[in-house]
């Protein structure tokens, strides 16, 4: 009931905001989005205090929290139902989504000055889809939400974006749509090769896990082929090298609040789906392919970080560094250890908060200076001290400063992958290579901060620079507090994540 | 123990002062300074209480807060380890921080600086982080606070962010130490993965060990051959000795970065861009000591690896000499002190590497006092000189600022190692330990010790020279500028801390007059007793972090033993002391003959090409900057081109092919019905033909 309530309230709110006059759309959208945000915080609290020790939604459906299943349609042999519910993996992601949406909406008040009702309506519609993605437990339903995210995102970039918005929006759309198609093909090859009667995710997990006698194509088991196709499909969303080139363009052109959602939540759809499908349903295959997958992760870490080093646009810097941070998630997932997989999931939350914070901070600077280019401005600390203070804190969070969430996530991943059985003798080497990311990230962020925030004040554009408004800085402060809270007490999320990760580790141990 | 119950407050008080100063400093008198003074004063009192309790024989090693509990096989915690070593370090950090806060009233408030809440907030956060590092009972917690002090260092070096120099220096400091911390982090992860714990000392309850420490597990593995429960060995395909050495050297990366040892020392001289009290606190007495302290903290682990010990001794000896030579030609007073700091930490590393655990801790203590004194003295001079730091513009300040002069002189005598000032006793012990272990240890390790000893000894001469070159140029002779003729007076808040530290710099060496103790047989080597504990039972049995345990390990595993090349112990001791004192005096005298006149001139030109080399610090900065901007950045640019051109190029290529194809196929959609009908018919025919061929109709 709770999930349905979240979806319905947000959907009704979407309609309301679409119909409202532009002048009130922002405030109304914030108020509307506060409902699912508060609701999911309450659910989070209930989960934290009452659902201790629940299992994985896919592997032990009896333990699903806030579950609800209503039969819907039958497609041939396959039953489709409205089936939603949460576990320790999806609960934090749901909370991240709803909280970040509210903050992103507030951060849009200043920069979005045309077609507000449509903008905020689309933001809320995206939130509906995202809530659905993280709570749906039926593939059909899930896929509807999964694709449903694309439409508002496409429009948000294409209508409110920067000068090359059309190119970026189409690139984003085509890229992710082709990826969905490939993923869909991979998954349905398996669905039709097993005797599934239902498209619910737990049923799929059970069927794929116990599947035997699958056909081979050119000597390769269908399971492996499907795994690779699905990995490819989801990896585009993450994104990993070399499927990442849509991301910097999308980020640079997207308005800041949309970037916040893109980096903060949309990228996590990719890793969430990888965890649910590839690493839970096809865990055996994932273990077998661990080393090449880990290499993809490590290359993404270093490659993304090196590219961030070469950028001048603050948004591009953060965009490329997202590729780097998400590479850690891949490394953690393939480790198949409590800290590795749990850390990867934790890192999704941590990076969601920190990248959202970074993009918002860049946005506040851009709203005032109308430039994002390192070299076009310097000494901003003199004019907007609180914004810069939070920017510095956020940047250090990104660099993995201890007692902030990013450090916890990265440390867990390193600890989990350093002696991962799936990686064998390559484990310490690959982990050490990935760790070098923490040096490069410090390089580009410190360099960018020195050039833009410090030194004598100078600005290439003619805009007046004054301290940002309260409603611009407040979302930053909230996010910063969350980042610190999770860094000091990671068990706020990590404990429930572990509860739901450990069943995944127990299955298919024979790598 | 009541003192241990309140011990967490030692860390928390300065943290509270950070919050108070940052958020309410604007509305408080003195911009938050009073909060900091109260907090560090409170921490100091509590530390004294803790030290007294430890002196009574009690120790404490408890988990305080569980960071993660959800993975049962490996829980990550925060805990307190209070033993003689950490109790001593608490005293040092709290005392220096307290005095620096007071001094800052004169250096920052009286000079009308803005941004004081940020300044005092930074000092408070730094003090809290540093104290957290000191009391950490496991390696992960130590690493976390190690990073946090790095953040505070960054913030405080860059305090004057409106200028160009400080932000750049701050960036460099963080980046260079981060490079070292990269290796440290691998070491931390590796140690947790290998031993399943990062505890420095075992946790016991009622005499039973409930959680073993990693140095003890390593010891069992190497000494007793118990490798059960030690993971990773199979993964990396190494024996315990080799793998533990690798882990130890990885952790050492962080040590070399933070304690500014060669080749990661380059950030420290730049860090002098920060306010001088910050240099005294962070970049002389405490944060830079964190690296050395860490080696001492896990000495039971390093004592198991001859290779690691050799590397530590060699880095230390080399850095001591290398940095001292660069200090010879510097013109700015803080630069001389910066290179001197690097050099002195080299001595501590030399001592740790060559089995002189007490000597290292002793030198850490005396150095913290006299180097903080010298930096604060330099700060007083800088106030007087209206922030001109060039010694060639000074001269003759002796009569105009007597308190600063006499205390500075005490600090200089201590730094130069002149008897009976503090530095003499500790530096002498460092060199003595390296000497006797060099002769007593067989094989390559002994040779390394002797080489490191020789470098350390040579550095003594240079130390005496650069120290007194600085004293003569600053305080003696005629004033060489108008400001030096009429310096700005300083107040009690500057003179007070100087006096306290001046007295300490003169006397603190008396806590461990080992040579006198040996000669007279009197038990006055208190630090020695402090770190070794009772002979039987007591805290050493609980924690195994005592001197006797380390000496046994050194004897058993790397076979580090003493030998006395010049007859007996006493003769060697006296000869060693005489040589180092003689060299120090020689250095002082050469400085006197060159710079003591009324109107000294630069003699550096006589050095010829060497001068250029020294002035450019052996081109260490140049090659590191080249690595960053000449190698890494261009590489990033090339990769960016590759990304734009090749990776994205392929994507755009595919899309243009489909766009092109699309535009061609679009022509079919002509809108003319007869064309559609033609195509339809054609398609039907083709399909029929295809089916026919496949179905075998023909």
PDB file of C-alpha atoms in Angstrom, chain A residues 6 29-30 32-42 44 91-107 123 127 130-131 134 257 260-261 264-265 349 352-353 356 360 474-483:
ATOM      1  CA  UNK A   6       3.840   7.102  -3.120  1.00  0.00           C
ATOM      2  CA  UNK A  29       6.206  21.016  -7.052  1.00  0.00           C
ATOM      3  CA  UNK A  30       8.415  21.274  -3.990  1.00  0.00           C
ATOM      4  CA  UNK A  32       4.131  17.884  -3.783  1.00  0.00           C
ATOM      5  CA  UNK A  33       7.515  16.160  -3.854  1.00  0.00           C
ATOM      6  CA  UNK A  34       7.880  16.652  -0.136  1.00  0.00           C
ATOM      7  CA  UNK A  35       5.083  14.128   0.346  1.00  0.00           C
ATOM      8  CA  UNK A  36       6.867  11.112  -1.173  1.00  0.00           C
ATOM      9  CA  UNK A  37      10.111  12.336   0.380  1.00  0.00           C
ATOM     10  CA  UNK A  38       8.649  12.389   3.870  1.00  0.00           C
ATOM     11  CA  UNK A  39       6.753   9.213   3.157  1.00  0.00           C
ATOM     12  CA  UNK A  40       9.862   7.332   2.114  1.00  0.00           C
ATOM     13  CA  UNK A  41      11.803   8.710   5.073  1.00  0.00           C
ATOM     14  CA  UNK A  42       9.055   7.335   7.302  1.00  0.00           C
ATOM     15  CA  UNK A  44      12.964   4.031   5.846  1.00  0.00           C
ATOM     16  CA  UNK A  91      14.874   1.041   0.329  1.00  0.00           C
ATOM     17  CA  UNK A  92      17.902   3.389   0.494  1.00  0.00           C
ATOM     18  CA  UNK A  93      17.716   3.999  -3.248  1.00  0.00           C
ATOM     19  CA  UNK A  94      14.050   4.903  -2.970  1.00  0.00           C
ATOM     20  CA  UNK A  95      14.795   7.347  -0.170  1.00  0.00           C
ATOM     21  CA  UNK A  96      17.676   8.790  -2.180  1.00  0.00           C
ATOM     22  CA  UNK A  97      15.373   9.321  -5.150  1.00  0.00           C
ATOM     23  CA  UNK A  98      12.596  11.094  -3.313  1.00  0.00           C
ATOM     24  CA  UNK A  99      14.845  13.284  -1.161  1.00  0.00           C
ATOM     25  CA  UNK A 100      17.060  14.247  -4.062  1.00  0.00           C
ATOM     26  CA  UNK A 101      14.058  15.103  -6.235  1.00  0.00           C
ATOM     27  CA  UNK A 102      12.747  17.537  -3.662  1.00  0.00           C
ATOM     28  CA  UNK A 103      16.129  19.172  -3.278  1.00  0.00           C
ATOM     29  CA  UNK A 104      16.641  19.315  -7.034  1.00  0.00           C
ATOM     30  CA  UNK A 105      13.260  20.986  -7.440  1.00  0.00           C
ATOM     31  CA  UNK A 106      14.178  23.625  -4.871  1.00  0.00           C
ATOM     32  CA  UNK A 107      17.501  24.157  -6.583  1.00  0.00           C
ATOM     33  CA  UNK A 123      10.556  16.360 -12.872  1.00  0.00           C
ATOM     34  CA  UNK A 127      10.165  10.810  -9.911  1.00  0.00           C
ATOM     35  CA  UNK A 130      12.113   6.281 -10.593  1.00  0.00           C
ATOM     36  CA  UNK A 131      10.081   5.232  -7.579  1.00  0.00           C
ATOM     37  CA  UNK A 134      13.325   0.812  -7.516  1.00  0.00           C
ATOM     38  CA  UNK A 257      18.628  20.302 -11.443  1.00  0.00           C
ATOM     39  CA  UNK A 260      21.517  16.386 -10.244  1.00  0.00           C
ATOM     40  CA  UNK A 261      18.899  13.770 -11.015  1.00  0.00           C
ATOM     41  CA  UNK A 264      22.404  11.242  -8.499  1.00  0.00           C
ATOM     42  CA  UNK A 265      19.757   8.705  -9.427  1.00  0.00           C
ATOM     43  CA  UNK A 349      23.815   6.004  -2.271  1.00  0.00           C
ATOM     44  CA  UNK A 352      24.118   9.819  -5.437  1.00  0.00           C
ATOM     45  CA  UNK A 353      24.293  12.277  -2.580  1.00  0.00           C
ATOM     46  CA  UNK A 356      24.091  15.631  -6.531  1.00  0.00           C
ATOM     47  CA  UNK A 360      24.134  21.671  -7.250  1.00  0.00           C
ATOM     48  CA  UNK A 474      19.819  25.198   1.838  1.00  0.00           C
ATOM     49  CA  UNK A 475      19.613  22.090  -0.415  1.00  0.00           C
ATOM     50  CA  UNK A 476      23.408  21.986  -0.439  1.00  0.00           C
ATOM     51  CA  UNK A 477      23.535  22.107   3.338  1.00  0.00           C
ATOM     52  CA  UNK A 478      20.957  19.323   3.639  1.00  0.00           C
ATOM     53  CA  UNK A 479      22.904  17.096   1.283  1.00  0.00           C
ATOM     54  CA  UNK A 480      26.171  17.848   3.049  1.00  0.00           C
ATOM     55  CA  UNK A 481      24.647  16.862   6.372  1.00  0.00           C
ATOM     56  CA  UNK A 482      23.376  13.615   4.873  1.00  0.00           C
ATOM     57  CA  UNK A 483      26.813  12.890   3.429  1.00  0.00           C
TER      58      UNK A 483
END
